[in-house]
Amino acid sequence: MNSRVLVTEVGQVVAGTVVCALVLPFIVDVHTATLLTVYAMLALSLGFIWGFGGILCFGQAAFYGLGAYTYALAAINFDGAWAAFGLAILVPAAFAGLLGALMFYGRLSDVYLAVVTLVVTLILFKFFNSTAGPSYRIGEARLGGFNGIPGFPTLTVPGSPDTYIYGAGLFYFTIALLALVYLGLRLTLLSPFGRIVVSLRENEERTELLGYDVRFYKSAAFAVSGGIAGLAGCLFANWAEIVTPGLFSLGQSAEIIIWVIVGGLGTLIGPMIGAALLGYLKFALGHQSVVDNSFIMGVLLIVVVLFLQEGLVPTVTRFAKLGLRRSSSKNSRRQSRRKRIVSDVR
Amino acid sequence: MSGDVVLETTGLTVRFGGVTAVDGVDFALRERELRCLIGPNGAGKSTFFKCLTGMLTPSEGAIYLRDEAVAGLAPFQLGQRGVGIKTQVPSVMNGLSVHENVWLAARRRKGDANAATLSALEAVGIADLRRETVGQLSHGQRQLVELAIVLAGKPWLILLDEPAAGLSGEEVERMVGILRGLVKHATLIVVEHDMHFIRQIAETVTVFHQGRIIAQAPVEDVLEDPLVRDVYLGRSR
Amino acid sequence: MDFAIVVLVEILHSIAVLVLISSGLAVIFGMMRVINLAHGEFLTLGGYVAILGHRNGLNLYFCMLVLAPVVVGLWGLIVERLVVRWLYGRLINTMLATWGLSLAMTGAFSMIFGNTMTGIPNPLGGLTVGDYQISGYSLFLIGAAAAVMAVITIVLKATRAGLIARGAMQRPDMAQAFGLNISHVYMTTFAAGAALSGLAGALLAPLVGLSPGSGANYIAKAFITVISGGASVVTGTIVSAGLFGSISQVFTLVTSSVGGEIALLVAAVVLLRLMPIGITGRFFKGWT
């Protein structure tokens, strides 16, 4: 792609990030804002592989939890928290790549894929839940069973090992990483690799007939998605300062899927907004006990699937486009061309 | 027309449960031939075709592509060996633009992918449609997009499954012209039903019936063959 | 020898439980290709209905075998008419909508029944076999599971309703051409599947404590059993439950109950890798 496209992309992302970083702490407290940003990144990971790769992973929480646990275990065992940070991305990515290879080289599809991914997250949940007792440890770190692992060292500013990154600092760090991930994904989708991934979502058979090994591309995309989810998990670990098996749970995987659906499958912005909105809703609802949280989430999901099938962002975008079209037809043609995910590759 | 044998099958057999769809077929194709495969429905030509494209693995027998045994290879491996495949139902990426569809094929070859895309689009005559989303095009236009995709990969062997299906008269004429141009540089196998279309493009025709080849001859001779006529008119079973 | 009997009964128990919890889902998935992710909550509802009925003085067996299936069947009917019937053919959308239903039902259970565990006592005592005890209820469950499978087979193969259902599922367009109201067939099948789930949940209530989140335990195993079983309703369920139940129980005996659960899950992954469309996609094709 040419430099004009690159500059536009980077510029848009930077501007958007700055706006969010400034505005968000006014809507919720910084502590919650960080969590919402982590959720947005997690949703992005699924939004990428599902919306653009066409692969519905029912166990995205597996990579999230792996990232969190890897960070905690590595941080306890090594001295440098940043080594743990790196591992927390690599381990889930590698795991996802291997799992993907297992599934895609076996030509698994659709429902069967969903089952395998669901099973994997269940296995991890059950395993980590059962590791109570001093015999379950990795190096110096006890796995802690359903109580999880508390008290691991969190990230410090590179160069001054006594300055921990927390509070507002952690928020800005997290949102900066989110921006980086988002930008990375946008650029990936414009790259040949990204076009091939989209192409195999559109028509896997034809993509294969062209000579592309679709099994490899699916596995690679799956690994990328796993790595991003792992990064989100690592950031969560730093935010919560404890990791528990609940991170691997079916409920967590369900939430991620709901974020993506509500926000809008097939876009990158949609899942982030869905995650932030629903995360905030859960936070707000959690403070009342009149109506149960799950009940509301459940009804919301049913309503969205029945009536708002594309999700929030595409529906809103469509209405916005209708409005724009009325104001100036020439203007809206240019706008809708830029908004199209499909773009000419030069 | 005649040259080395570039594609050969020996004893190719495909069984589905109790049914033998392709029965010990020996087939040979020379360089820069344009061969048509015809036969009534259920004769086994589509199954045979699917073995050549890698979408089916034969139960028995061998397939040689330029002396390399390729039976059972995955479609993408055949694609990498320079085989271009056009399926019966247009197999294209509906959510992408025409340009993108063809570009994905063009970039598999060395050189400027964009230029190759443009020339493939022009060869097929749809350069003006390049920014359209394929899902919005008519069936005939999508057939042409798929043809452009196949051409952009610069294949030396092209397998086409019913390229004239669903095309208007004018589009068929265009297709004939394209295929006649292609055979100057490449070798072609065309599976077809439309006899008028076949007469305009084919040199040799291979006739399938009940999983076997019952006749193989130049177009006009094949149509005179009484056995072939019986098969088509349904007198022999 | 006595030990062998006890082990055998425990394995059959494990299989029976899987069969029961999967039967409703198998009917709905096998016949309609609908994945009902609220299946676990249907089971839990059956359990709650049985407990409530029993608490209010009704005979326990009546509650388990009649009340629970009827109530949950009716609920299934309502769910189908309101939600599921708009989503046929869209597999992922039905999964998501039923997942929403699952969340909503879990939340509703919390609000209505509270978060504590409830249960009913085991109505049957133990049996002595040599030096060991086996639970009489285990035998009851094994019998119940066999009966359920037999009834489903009979209904599908030997009754007019079953034939209509199977025909409608195979070729809905043709069935409609014969004047059949497909919508009714779908509705009845879904309700029947729900009723089976209610029955299973009620039968299992004396074994495990019931809480609003119990459904999550059931859904995963049922889902896995049904998908691994493949398209055949009865054969698929029996074969896959047989396989997983045995593996799970053997590992439980050797390691721990967690070990058994993990073994079941790993077995499922391996099986699906080897047979991507389920067991009855490869073997026993065409069996009911």
mmCIF file of C-alpha atoms in Angstrom, chain A residues 192 195-196 198-199 202-203 205-206 208-213 215 342-346, chain B residues 55 76 80 85-87 91-96 100 104-105 107-108 114 131 146 149:
data_model
loop_
_atom_site.group_PDB
_atom_site.id
_atom_site.type_symbol
_atom_site.label_atom_id
_atom_site.label_comp_id
_atom_site.label_asym_id
_atom_site.label_seq_id
_atom_site.Cartn_x
_atom_site.Cartn_y
_atom_site.Cartn_z
ATOM 1 C CA PRO A 192 -1.845 -9.375 0.930
ATOM 2 C CA ARG A 195 -6.783 -9.997 1.659
ATOM 3 C CA ILE A 196 -6.195 -13.739 1.498
ATOM 4 C CA VAL A 198 -10.844 -12.272 3.827
ATOM 5 C CA SER A 199 -10.862 -14.140 0.561
ATOM 6 C CA GLU A 202 -15.676 -15.350 1.155
ATOM 7 C CA ASN A 203 -14.929 -18.502 -0.765
ATOM 8 C CA GLU A 205 -12.696 -23.337 -2.305
ATOM 9 C CA ARG A 206 -11.795 -20.680 -4.834
ATOM 10 C CA GLU A 208 -7.578 -22.824 -2.530
ATOM 11 C CA LEU A 209 -7.934 -23.276 -6.280
ATOM 12 C CA LEU A 210 -5.834 -20.164 -6.732
ATOM 13 C CA GLY A 211 -2.994 -21.993 -5.069
ATOM 14 C CA TYR A 212 -3.170 -20.679 -1.522
ATOM 15 C CA ASP A 213 -2.803 -23.161 1.289
ATOM 16 C CA ARG A 215 -5.125 -24.366 6.122
ATOM 17 C CA VAL A 342 -13.012 -3.671 0.577
ATOM 18 C CA SER A 343 -10.380 -1.412 -0.879
ATOM 19 C CA ASP A 344 -8.212 -1.255 -3.918
ATOM 20 C CA VAL A 345 -4.776 -2.426 -3.148
ATOM 21 C CA ARG A 346 -2.135 -0.351 -4.784
ATOM 22 C CA MET B 55 -11.244 -32.090 -5.241
ATOM 23 C CA PHE B 76 -3.993 -25.674 -3.928
ATOM 24 C CA GLN B 80 0.732 -24.062 -7.551
ATOM 25 C CA ILE B 85 -9.565 -24.389 -12.670
ATOM 26 C CA LYS B 86 -12.978 -22.953 -13.380
ATOM 27 C CA THR B 87 -15.777 -24.712 -11.530
ATOM 28 C CA SER B 91 -16.659 -19.844 -7.557
ATOM 29 C CA VAL B 92 -15.718 -16.291 -6.812
ATOM 30 C CA MET B 93 -15.415 -14.021 -3.814
ATOM 31 C CA ASN B 94 -18.755 -12.253 -3.733
ATOM 32 C CA GLY B 95 -17.827 -9.742 -1.072
ATOM 33 C CA LEU B 96 -14.739 -8.475 -2.869
ATOM 34 C CA GLU B 100 -9.446 -7.857 -5.905
ATOM 35 C CA LEU B 104 -5.394 -12.502 -5.667
ATOM 36 C CA ALA B 105 -4.797 -14.836 -8.569
ATOM 37 C CA ARG B 107 -0.026 -12.118 -7.432
ATOM 38 C CA ARG B 108 0.832 -15.809 -7.451
ATOM 39 C CA ASN B 114 -1.766 -5.017 -10.851
ATOM 40 C CA ARG B 131 -14.512 -1.751 -9.119
ATOM 41 C CA GLU B 146 -13.996 -16.390 -12.771
ATOM 42 C CA ILE B 149 -9.267 -15.111 -12.212
#
